[in-house]
XYZ file of C-alpha atoms in Angstrom:
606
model
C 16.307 -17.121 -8.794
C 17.390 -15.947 -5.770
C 17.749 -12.184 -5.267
C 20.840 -10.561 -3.577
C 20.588 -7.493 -1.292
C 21.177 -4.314 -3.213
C 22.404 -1.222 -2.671
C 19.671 1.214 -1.983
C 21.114 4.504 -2.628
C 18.929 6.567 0.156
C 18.268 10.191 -1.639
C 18.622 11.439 1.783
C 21.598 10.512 3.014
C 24.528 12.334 3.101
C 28.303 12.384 4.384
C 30.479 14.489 6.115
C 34.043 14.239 7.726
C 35.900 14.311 10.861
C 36.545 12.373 14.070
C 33.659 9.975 14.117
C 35.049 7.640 16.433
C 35.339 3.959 15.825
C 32.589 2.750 13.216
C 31.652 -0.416 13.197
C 32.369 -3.288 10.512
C 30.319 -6.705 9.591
C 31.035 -9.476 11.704
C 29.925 -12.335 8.757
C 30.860 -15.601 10.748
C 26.949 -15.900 12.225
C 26.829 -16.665 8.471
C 30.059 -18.512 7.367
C 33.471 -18.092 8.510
C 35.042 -17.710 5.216
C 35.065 -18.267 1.404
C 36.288 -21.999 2.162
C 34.417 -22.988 5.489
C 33.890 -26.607 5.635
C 30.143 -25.384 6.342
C 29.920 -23.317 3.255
C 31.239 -26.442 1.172
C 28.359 -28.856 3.351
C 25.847 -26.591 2.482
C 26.300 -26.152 -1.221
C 26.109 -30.121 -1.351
C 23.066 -30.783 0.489
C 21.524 -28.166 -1.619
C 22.293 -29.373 -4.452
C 21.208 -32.910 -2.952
C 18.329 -31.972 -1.540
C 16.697 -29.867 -4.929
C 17.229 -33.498 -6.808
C 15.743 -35.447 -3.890
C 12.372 -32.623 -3.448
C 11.812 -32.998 -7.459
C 12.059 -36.600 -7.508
C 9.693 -36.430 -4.632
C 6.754 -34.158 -6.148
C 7.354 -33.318 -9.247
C 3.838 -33.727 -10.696
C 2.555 -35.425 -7.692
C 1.370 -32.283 -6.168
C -2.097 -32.582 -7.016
C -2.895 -35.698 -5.505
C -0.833 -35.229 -1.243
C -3.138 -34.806 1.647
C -2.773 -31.447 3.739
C -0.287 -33.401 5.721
C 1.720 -34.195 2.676
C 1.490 -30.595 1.081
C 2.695 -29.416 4.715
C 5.190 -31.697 4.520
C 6.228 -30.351 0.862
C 6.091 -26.346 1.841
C 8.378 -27.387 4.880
C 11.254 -28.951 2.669
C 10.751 -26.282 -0.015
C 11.095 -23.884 3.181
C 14.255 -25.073 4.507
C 15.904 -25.228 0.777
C 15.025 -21.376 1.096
C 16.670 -20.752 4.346
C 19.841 -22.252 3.203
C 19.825 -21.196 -0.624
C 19.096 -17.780 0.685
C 22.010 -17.991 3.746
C 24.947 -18.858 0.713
C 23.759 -16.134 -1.261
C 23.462 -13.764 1.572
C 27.285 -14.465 2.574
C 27.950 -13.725 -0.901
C 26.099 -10.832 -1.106
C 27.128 -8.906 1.664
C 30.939 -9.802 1.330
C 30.699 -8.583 -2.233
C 28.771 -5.167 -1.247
C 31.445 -4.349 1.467
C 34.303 -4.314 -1.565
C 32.547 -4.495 -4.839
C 36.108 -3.709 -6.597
C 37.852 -6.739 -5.602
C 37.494 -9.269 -8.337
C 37.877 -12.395 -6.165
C 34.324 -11.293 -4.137
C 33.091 -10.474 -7.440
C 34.114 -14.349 -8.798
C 33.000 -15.700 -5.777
C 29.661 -14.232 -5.749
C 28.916 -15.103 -9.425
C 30.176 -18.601 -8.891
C 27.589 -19.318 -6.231
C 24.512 -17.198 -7.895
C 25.428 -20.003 -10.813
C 25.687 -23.211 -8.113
C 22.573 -21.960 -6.709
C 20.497 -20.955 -10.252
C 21.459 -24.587 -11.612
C 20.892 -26.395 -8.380
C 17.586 -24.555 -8.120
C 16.351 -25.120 -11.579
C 14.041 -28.813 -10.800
C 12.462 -26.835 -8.276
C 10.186 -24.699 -10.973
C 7.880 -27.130 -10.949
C 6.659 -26.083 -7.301
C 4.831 -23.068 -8.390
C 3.538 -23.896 -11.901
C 1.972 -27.145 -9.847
C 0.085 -25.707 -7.238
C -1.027 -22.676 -9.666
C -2.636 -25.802 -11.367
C -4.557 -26.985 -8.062
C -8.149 -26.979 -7.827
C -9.466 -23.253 -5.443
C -11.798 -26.278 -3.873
C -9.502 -28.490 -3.428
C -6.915 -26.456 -1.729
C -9.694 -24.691 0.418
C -10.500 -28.117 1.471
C -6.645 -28.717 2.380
C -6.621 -25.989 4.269
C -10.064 -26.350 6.365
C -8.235 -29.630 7.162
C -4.716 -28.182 8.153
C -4.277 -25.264 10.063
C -0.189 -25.396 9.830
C -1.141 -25.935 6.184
C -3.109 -22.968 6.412
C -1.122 -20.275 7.675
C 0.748 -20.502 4.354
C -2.373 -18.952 2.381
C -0.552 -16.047 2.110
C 2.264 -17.853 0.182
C -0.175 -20.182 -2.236
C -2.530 -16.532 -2.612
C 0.438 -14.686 -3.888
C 2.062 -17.454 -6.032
C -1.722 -18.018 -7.380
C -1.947 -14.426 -8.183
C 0.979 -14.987 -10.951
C -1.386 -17.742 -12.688
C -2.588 -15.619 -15.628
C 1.064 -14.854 -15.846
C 2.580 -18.343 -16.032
C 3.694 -20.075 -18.651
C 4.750 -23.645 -19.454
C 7.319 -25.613 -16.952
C 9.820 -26.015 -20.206
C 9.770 -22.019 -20.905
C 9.555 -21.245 -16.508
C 12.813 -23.267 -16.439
C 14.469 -21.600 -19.651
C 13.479 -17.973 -17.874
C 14.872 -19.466 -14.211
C 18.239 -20.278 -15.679
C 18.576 -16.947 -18.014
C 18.202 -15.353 -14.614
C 22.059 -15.054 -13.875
C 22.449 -13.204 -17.664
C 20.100 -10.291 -16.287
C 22.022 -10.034 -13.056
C 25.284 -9.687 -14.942
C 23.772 -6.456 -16.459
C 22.926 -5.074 -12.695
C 26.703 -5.968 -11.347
C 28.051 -4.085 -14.477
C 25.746 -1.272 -13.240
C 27.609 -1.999 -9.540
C 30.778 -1.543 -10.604
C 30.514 0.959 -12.763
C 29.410 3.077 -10.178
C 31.745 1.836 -7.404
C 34.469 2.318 -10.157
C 33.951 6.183 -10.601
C 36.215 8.638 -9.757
C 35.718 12.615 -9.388
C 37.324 15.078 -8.649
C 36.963 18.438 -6.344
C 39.363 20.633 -5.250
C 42.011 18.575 -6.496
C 41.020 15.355 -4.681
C 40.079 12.285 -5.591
C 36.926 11.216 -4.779
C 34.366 8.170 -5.045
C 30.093 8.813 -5.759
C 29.169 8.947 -2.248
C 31.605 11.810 -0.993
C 30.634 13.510 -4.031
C 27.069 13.335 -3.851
C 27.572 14.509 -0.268
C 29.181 17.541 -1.388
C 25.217 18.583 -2.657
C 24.619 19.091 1.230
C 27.627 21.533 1.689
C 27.020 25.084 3.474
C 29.680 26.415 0.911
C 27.442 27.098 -2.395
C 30.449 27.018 -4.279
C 31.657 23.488 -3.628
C 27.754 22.227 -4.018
C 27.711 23.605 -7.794
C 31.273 22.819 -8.502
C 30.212 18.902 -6.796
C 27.030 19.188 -9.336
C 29.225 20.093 -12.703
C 31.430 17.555 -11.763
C 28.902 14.695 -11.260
C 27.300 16.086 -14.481
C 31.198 15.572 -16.213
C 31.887 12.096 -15.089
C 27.701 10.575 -15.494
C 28.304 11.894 -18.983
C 31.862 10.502 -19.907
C 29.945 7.276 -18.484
C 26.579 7.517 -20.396
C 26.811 5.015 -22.940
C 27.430 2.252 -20.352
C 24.430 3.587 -18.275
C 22.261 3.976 -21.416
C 22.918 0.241 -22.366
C 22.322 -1.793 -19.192
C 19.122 0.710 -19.273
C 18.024 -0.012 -22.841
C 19.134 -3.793 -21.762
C 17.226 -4.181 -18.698
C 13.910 -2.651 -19.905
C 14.192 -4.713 -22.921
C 14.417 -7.817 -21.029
C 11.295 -6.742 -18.773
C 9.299 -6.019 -21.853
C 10.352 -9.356 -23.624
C 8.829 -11.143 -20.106
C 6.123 -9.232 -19.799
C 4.877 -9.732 -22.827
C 5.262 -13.560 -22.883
C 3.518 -13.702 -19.165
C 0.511 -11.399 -20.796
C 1.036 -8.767 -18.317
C -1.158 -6.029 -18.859
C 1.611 -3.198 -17.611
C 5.316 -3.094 -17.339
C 4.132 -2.186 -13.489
C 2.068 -5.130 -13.058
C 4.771 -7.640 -11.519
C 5.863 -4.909 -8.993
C 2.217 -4.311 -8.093
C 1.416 -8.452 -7.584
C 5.419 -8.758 -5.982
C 4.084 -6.073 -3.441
C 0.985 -7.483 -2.813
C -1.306 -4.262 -3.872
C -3.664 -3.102 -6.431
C -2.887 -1.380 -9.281
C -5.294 1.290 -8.356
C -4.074 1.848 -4.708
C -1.115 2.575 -6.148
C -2.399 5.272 -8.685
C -4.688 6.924 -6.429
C -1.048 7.458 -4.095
C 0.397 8.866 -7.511
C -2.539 11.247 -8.131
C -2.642 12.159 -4.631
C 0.709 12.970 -4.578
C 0.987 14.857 -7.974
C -1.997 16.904 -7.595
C -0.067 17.808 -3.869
C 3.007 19.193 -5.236
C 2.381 23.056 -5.627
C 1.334 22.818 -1.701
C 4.253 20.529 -1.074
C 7.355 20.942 -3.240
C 6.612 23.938 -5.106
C 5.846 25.777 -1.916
C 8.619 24.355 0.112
C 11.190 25.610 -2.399
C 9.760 28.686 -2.520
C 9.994 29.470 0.998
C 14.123 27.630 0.668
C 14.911 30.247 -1.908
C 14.023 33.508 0.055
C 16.136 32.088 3.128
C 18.948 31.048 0.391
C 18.368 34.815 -0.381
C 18.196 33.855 -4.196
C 16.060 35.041 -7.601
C 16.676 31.382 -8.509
C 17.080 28.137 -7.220
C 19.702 25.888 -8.922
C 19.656 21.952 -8.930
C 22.927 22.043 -6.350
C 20.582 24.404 -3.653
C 17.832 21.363 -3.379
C 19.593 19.637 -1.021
C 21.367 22.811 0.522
C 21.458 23.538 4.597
C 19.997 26.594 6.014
C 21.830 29.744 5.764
C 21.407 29.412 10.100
C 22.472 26.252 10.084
C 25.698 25.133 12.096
C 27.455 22.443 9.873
C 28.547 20.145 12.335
C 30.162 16.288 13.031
C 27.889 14.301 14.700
C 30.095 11.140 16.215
C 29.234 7.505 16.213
C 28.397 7.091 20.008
C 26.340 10.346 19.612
C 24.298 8.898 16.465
C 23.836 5.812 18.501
C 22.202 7.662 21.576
C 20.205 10.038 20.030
C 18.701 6.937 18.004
C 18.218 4.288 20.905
C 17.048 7.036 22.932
C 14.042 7.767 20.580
C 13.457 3.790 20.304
C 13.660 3.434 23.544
C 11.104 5.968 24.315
C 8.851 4.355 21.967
C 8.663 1.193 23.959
C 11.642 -0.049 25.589
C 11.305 -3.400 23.438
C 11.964 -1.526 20.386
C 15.415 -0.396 22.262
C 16.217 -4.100 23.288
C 15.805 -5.043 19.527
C 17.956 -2.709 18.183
C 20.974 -2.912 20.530
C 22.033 -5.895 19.100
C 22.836 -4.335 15.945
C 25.682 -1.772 17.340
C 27.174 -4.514 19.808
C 27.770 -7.725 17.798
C 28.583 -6.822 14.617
C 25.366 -6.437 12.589
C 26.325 -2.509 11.026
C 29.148 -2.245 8.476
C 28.940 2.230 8.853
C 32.613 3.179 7.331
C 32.877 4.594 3.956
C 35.347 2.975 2.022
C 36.778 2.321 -1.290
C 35.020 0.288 -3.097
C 32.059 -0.253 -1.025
C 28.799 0.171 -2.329
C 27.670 3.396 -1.863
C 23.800 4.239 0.079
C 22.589 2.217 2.679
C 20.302 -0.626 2.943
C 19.336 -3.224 5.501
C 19.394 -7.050 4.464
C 17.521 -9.724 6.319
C 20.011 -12.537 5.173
C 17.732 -15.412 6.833
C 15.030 -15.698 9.580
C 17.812 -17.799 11.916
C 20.484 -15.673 11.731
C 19.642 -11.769 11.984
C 19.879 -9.107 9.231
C 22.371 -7.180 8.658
C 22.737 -3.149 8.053
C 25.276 -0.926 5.749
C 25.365 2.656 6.164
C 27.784 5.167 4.572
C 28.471 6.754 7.414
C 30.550 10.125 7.367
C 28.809 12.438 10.469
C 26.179 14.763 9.117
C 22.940 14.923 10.905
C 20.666 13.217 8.222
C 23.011 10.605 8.392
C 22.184 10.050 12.160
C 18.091 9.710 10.347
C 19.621 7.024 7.998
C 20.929 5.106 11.042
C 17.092 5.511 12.272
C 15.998 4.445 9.001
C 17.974 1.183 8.476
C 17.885 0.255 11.747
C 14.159 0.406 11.694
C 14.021 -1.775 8.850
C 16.684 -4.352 10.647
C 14.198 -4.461 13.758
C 11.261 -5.285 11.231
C 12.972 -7.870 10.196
C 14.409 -9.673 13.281
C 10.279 -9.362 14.764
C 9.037 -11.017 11.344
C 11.245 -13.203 11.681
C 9.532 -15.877 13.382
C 6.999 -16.503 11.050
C 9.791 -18.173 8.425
C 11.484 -18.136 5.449
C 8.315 -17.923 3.250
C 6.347 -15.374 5.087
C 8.691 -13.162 6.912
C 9.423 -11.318 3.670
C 7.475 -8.128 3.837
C 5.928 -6.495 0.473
C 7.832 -3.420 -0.858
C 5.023 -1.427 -0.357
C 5.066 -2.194 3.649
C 8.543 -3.101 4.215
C 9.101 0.918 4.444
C 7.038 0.942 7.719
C 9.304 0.574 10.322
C 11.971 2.242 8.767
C 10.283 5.821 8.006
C 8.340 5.435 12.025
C 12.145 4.989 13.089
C 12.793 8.028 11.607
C 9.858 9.889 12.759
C 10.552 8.670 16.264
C 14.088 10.077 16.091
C 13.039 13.499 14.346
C 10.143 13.786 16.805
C 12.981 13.248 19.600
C 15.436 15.828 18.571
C 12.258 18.132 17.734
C 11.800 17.832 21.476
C 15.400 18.727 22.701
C 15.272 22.208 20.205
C 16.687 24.991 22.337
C 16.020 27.361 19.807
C 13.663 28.795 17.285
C 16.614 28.869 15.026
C 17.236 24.832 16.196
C 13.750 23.904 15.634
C 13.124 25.953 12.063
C 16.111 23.934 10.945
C 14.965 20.460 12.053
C 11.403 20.769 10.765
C 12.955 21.882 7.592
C 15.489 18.906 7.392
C 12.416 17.184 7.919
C 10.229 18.682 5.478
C 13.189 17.976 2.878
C 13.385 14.190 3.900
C 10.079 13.644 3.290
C 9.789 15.820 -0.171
C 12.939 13.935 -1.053
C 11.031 10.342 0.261
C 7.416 11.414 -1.648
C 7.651 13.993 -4.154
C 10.866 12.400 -5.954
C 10.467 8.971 -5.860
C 7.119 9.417 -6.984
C 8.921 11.588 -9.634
C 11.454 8.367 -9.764
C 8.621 6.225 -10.701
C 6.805 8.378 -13.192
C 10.390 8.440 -14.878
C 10.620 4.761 -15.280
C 6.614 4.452 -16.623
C 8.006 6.851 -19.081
C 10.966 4.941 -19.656
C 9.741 1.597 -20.257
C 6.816 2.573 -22.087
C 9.332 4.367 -24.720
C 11.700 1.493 -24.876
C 9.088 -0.760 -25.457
C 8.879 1.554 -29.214
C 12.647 0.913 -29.443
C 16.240 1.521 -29.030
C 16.441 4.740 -26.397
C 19.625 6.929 -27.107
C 21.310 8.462 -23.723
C 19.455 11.635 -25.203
C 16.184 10.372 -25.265
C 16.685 8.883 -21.616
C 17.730 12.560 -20.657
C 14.639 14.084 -21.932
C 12.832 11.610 -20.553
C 13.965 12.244 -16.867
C 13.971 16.588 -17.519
C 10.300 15.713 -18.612
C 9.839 14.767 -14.699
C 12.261 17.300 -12.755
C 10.574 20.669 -13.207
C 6.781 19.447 -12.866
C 7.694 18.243 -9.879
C 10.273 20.652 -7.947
C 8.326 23.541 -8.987
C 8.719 26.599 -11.442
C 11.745 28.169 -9.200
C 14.105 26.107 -10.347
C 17.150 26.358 -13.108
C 18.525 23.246 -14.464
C 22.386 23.241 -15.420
C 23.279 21.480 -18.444
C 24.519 17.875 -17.395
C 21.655 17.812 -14.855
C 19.802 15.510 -17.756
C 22.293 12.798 -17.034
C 21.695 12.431 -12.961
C 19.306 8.736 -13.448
C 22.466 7.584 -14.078
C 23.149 6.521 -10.547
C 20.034 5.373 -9.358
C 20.299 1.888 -8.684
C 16.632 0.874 -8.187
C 16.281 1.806 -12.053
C 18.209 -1.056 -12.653
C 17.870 -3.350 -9.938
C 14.429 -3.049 -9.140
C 12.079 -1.603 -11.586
C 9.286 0.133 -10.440
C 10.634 -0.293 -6.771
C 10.688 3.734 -5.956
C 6.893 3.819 -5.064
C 6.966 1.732 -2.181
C 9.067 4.460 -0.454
C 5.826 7.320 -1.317
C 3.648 4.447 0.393
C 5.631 3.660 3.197
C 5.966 7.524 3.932
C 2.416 8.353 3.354
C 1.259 4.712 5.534
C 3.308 6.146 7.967
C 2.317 9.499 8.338
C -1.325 8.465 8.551
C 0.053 5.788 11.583
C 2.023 8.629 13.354
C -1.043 10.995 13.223
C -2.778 8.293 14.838
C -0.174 7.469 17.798
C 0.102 11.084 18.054
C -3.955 11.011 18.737
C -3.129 8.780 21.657
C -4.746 5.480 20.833
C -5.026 3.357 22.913
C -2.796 0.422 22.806
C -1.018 1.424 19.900
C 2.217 -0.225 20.468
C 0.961 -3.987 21.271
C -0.626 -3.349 17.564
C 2.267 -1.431 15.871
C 4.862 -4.468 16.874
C 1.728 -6.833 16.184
C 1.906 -5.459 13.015
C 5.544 -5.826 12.332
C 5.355 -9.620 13.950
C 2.861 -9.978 11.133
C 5.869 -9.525 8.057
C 4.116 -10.939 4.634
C 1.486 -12.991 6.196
C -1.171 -10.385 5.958
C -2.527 -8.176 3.591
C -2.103 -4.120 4.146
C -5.592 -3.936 4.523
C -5.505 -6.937 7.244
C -2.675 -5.302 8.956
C -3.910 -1.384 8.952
C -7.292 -2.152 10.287
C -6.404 -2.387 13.852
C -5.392 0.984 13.420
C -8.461 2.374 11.829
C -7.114 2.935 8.437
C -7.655 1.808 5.020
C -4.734 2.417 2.129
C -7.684 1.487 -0.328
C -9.321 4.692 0.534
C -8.306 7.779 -1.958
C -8.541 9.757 0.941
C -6.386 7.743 3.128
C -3.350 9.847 1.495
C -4.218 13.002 1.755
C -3.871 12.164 5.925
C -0.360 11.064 5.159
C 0.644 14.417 3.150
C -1.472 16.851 5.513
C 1.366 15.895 7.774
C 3.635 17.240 5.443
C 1.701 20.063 4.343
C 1.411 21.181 7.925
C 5.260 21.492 8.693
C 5.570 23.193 5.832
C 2.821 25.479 7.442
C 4.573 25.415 10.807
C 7.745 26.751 8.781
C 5.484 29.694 7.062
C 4.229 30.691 10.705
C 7.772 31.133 11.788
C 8.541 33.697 8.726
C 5.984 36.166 10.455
């Protein structure tokens, strides 16, 4: 199967309105120049020719090639990626911009079925070299060393061998793919589809959501009630494509033998199971000093006995609401890339000149932000929801970080650009920090700087404490459905069960607030994705601190480590650095940083 972009709805971002100048749109020709392009129509048939021509090739041969031939075999099954992975792309990204128009919708199905069926002899490929010898493919690779800088691939597609099951049943699972992702663009379009309604306009999720970030507390709570009305007119549809999805996992898991309903997240990532719970405890045990304190220092400058869900995401009483333009957005990020290392500026200009951001918010466009690497020869390709607020400008920093990662991993291919989960957050949350650290700097005021480190402090609570929140939800979830049939009720007490521990004791919950996992589209998606933000934020942190510290050399190894994308393990790739995400302790660096804005913040109340 081959997985489209999705949109990643950023718990951070936010809108505003305004003249924001002229915002940029896709330019999708580097891809294909339209729905009917002679190339589009070339490609699909030499795909489809060239999936019959690999199988007749190796299918069950695999055992018995040289290291020349098995280099000559990763190679073709490389290229079928690029271009399998280019249609899909075009698809993907033309759908996202309009998910509402039922042509983009046909079109995209139509090719994720071309593309499943045409893709189907190549299941072989895996199940084959899971069946190799360790000696023998050693041996391949002592004799090969283009053969062997695809380890990485053969370790990670080895790692699924307890998992696997027979070619008939792999192929069976392969083409049932497309059913599942029917499920997730029902999710899509249901969400694109809403409507709500404040102040007597009409409205779609993302302005809505944005109204949580309002200085007027009245519109935040009457933006809360009325998310709250429409999630719950909605719930049944959310509840099944939940009770669907989980199902389905469950049903897969439990044919592979997987020990967890977490388990094919943690091997997809590349990272132990108990890296990932020592981040979890760490994280948990951190919320009074993170969260719980935070808030409590939000409510006495909210001036309230109680915080309610709408004042989470609330500015700062002294806090100017203001439009921050396009061209200024741009600046203020490039400047803080720039001042990084210029090279990091050169990479990212690219993105705002030739047509590589699609920022507008429009109807019908999926709502968040992501950035999606399409295929290493072309470039990637970022979406914002753009509307002027200053954490908006941070979500610019954000994707574009991630779009830099992936033009510099680029050049090690289609099979080991791809960057686990669980790193791929690395550039993205430094691009942030880089741009935070940079307006930090240009602070004219106490007022200026108390609310910037609190913006910050928010991000990162938002980035850490929820998602981590996120993903104790979904353990939860799983682990019930697996018992049976969950009721929108039972889903609701599921995520309250979450919400207080981890915002703290301050809080109120409205009634409706039970129904906000609604809209979270990793849920759905991508199970068990929401972790990898915690680890990119905490892996970052712990890198910052050590920048900060002056190291020497730090950038040759920082866009060493980027070059790197999949083809090293995080322990491979942190080393340079001194640091070891195996190490229990190596997270408590990553939320000290927190933990000491929020200190900074204290200081200031004296």
């Amino acid at each position: 199967m081959f997985q489209l972009p999705f949109p990643v709805h950023d718990a951070n971002a936010s809108s505003g309105s305004g003249d924001l100048g002229p915002l940029p749109e896709w330019d999708l020709t580097d891809l294909y120049a339209a729905e009917d392009a002679p190339e589009l129509s070339r490609d699909l048939d030499w795909l489809q020719q060239e999936c019959a021509a690999f199988a007749a090739d190796y299918e069950g041969k695999l055992a018995d090639l040289d290291a020349q031939g098995l280099l000559d075999c990763v190679l073709r099954n490389e290229k079928i990626n690029n271009i399998a992975g280019r249609i899909m792309s075009y698809a993907g990204l033309r759908y996202y911009q309009l998910t509402t128009d039922a042509g983009r919708a046909k079109f995209l199905s139509d090719l994720q079925e071309k593309v499943t069926v045409f893709t189907t002899p190549l299941v072989f490929f895996t199940l084959e070299i899971n069946r190799i010898e360790d000696a023998t493919l050693d041996a391949l690779f002592a004799a090969n060393a283009d053969l062997a800088r695809y380890k990485p691939v053969f370790d990670r597609i080895r790692a699924m061998k307890p998992y696997q099951l027979s070619d008939e049943l792999e192929r069976f699972m392969h083409d049932l793919g497309i059913v599942g992702d029917a499920w997730e663009k029902l999710f899509d379009e249901t969400i694109a589809g809403l409507t709500f309604e404040i102040d007597g306009e009409e409205l779609g999720i993302e302005a809505t959501l944005n109204f949580l970030t309002e200085q007027d507390r009245s519109k935040r709570e009457a933006a809360a009630r009325e998310l709250a009305r429409v999630f719950a007119d909605n719930i049944k549809i959310f509840a099944r494509v939940h009770n669907t999805q989980a199902k389905e996992k469950e049903i897969i898991d439990r044919w592979r033998g997987m020990p967890s309903p977490q388990m094919g997240r943690h091997l997809s990532n590349d990272v132990e199971p108990e890296v990932v719970e020592a981040l979890r405890e760490a994280v948990v045990a951190a919320y009074p000093k993170l969260s719980h304190r935070y808030y409590e220092l939000k409510r006495k400058w909210l001036g309230l006995d109680r915080m309610q869900v709408w004042d989470r995401n609330a500015p700062l009483p002294m806090e100017t609401t203001r439009i921050v333009d396009w061209d200024e957005a741009r600046a203020t990020v490039m400047e803080a890339y720039a001042a990084f290392d210029p090279r990091m500026g050169e990479l990212a200009q690219p993105f705002f000149d030739k047509g590589w951001i699609d920022a507008g918010v429009k109807p019908g466009k999926a709502p968040g932000a992501f950035a999606h690497p399409t295929v290493t020869n072309v470039h990637p390709y970022v979406m914002l929801n753009y509307l002027g607020k200053p954490r908006d400008v941070m979500t610019l920093a954000h994707e574009l970080g991630h779009g830099v990662h992936q033009v510099l991993a680029a050049d090690q291919g289609e099979m080991l650009s791809s960057t686990p989960l669980t790193l791929a957050e690395t550039a993205s949350v430094f691009g942030e920090m880089l741009t935070f650290r940079k307006m930090l700097e240009k602070a004219a005021t106490k007022e200026e700087r108390k609310v910037l480190l609190a913006g910050k402090v928010e991000d990162m609570i938002n980035t850490v404490v929820r998602q981590i929140a996120f993903y104790d939800f979904e353990c939860k979830l799983h682990a019930a459905r697996a018992e049976g049939e969950l009721t929108p009720e039972d889903i609701n007490a599921l995520w309250m069960s979450v919400q207080a521990e981890s915002l703290g004791e301050g809080f109120d919950f409205m009634e409706g607030y039970e129904t906000f996992w609604a809209y979270i589209p990793h849920f759905v998606h991508s199970p068990f994705y929401v972790y990898a933000y915690a680890f990119g934020d905490g892996l970052v942190n712990a890198l910052y601190s050590v920048y900060a510290e002056g190291a020497e050399g730090f950038e040759d190894k920082y866009f060493d480590m980027l070059k790197a994308g999949g083809s090293k393990h995080h322990k491979e790739l942190l080393a340079p650095f001194g640091l070891d995400a195996s190490d229990p302790k190596f997270w408590d660096k990553g939320l000290s940083m927190i933990s000491g804005l929020i200190d900074e913040l204290e200081a200031m109340e004296d």
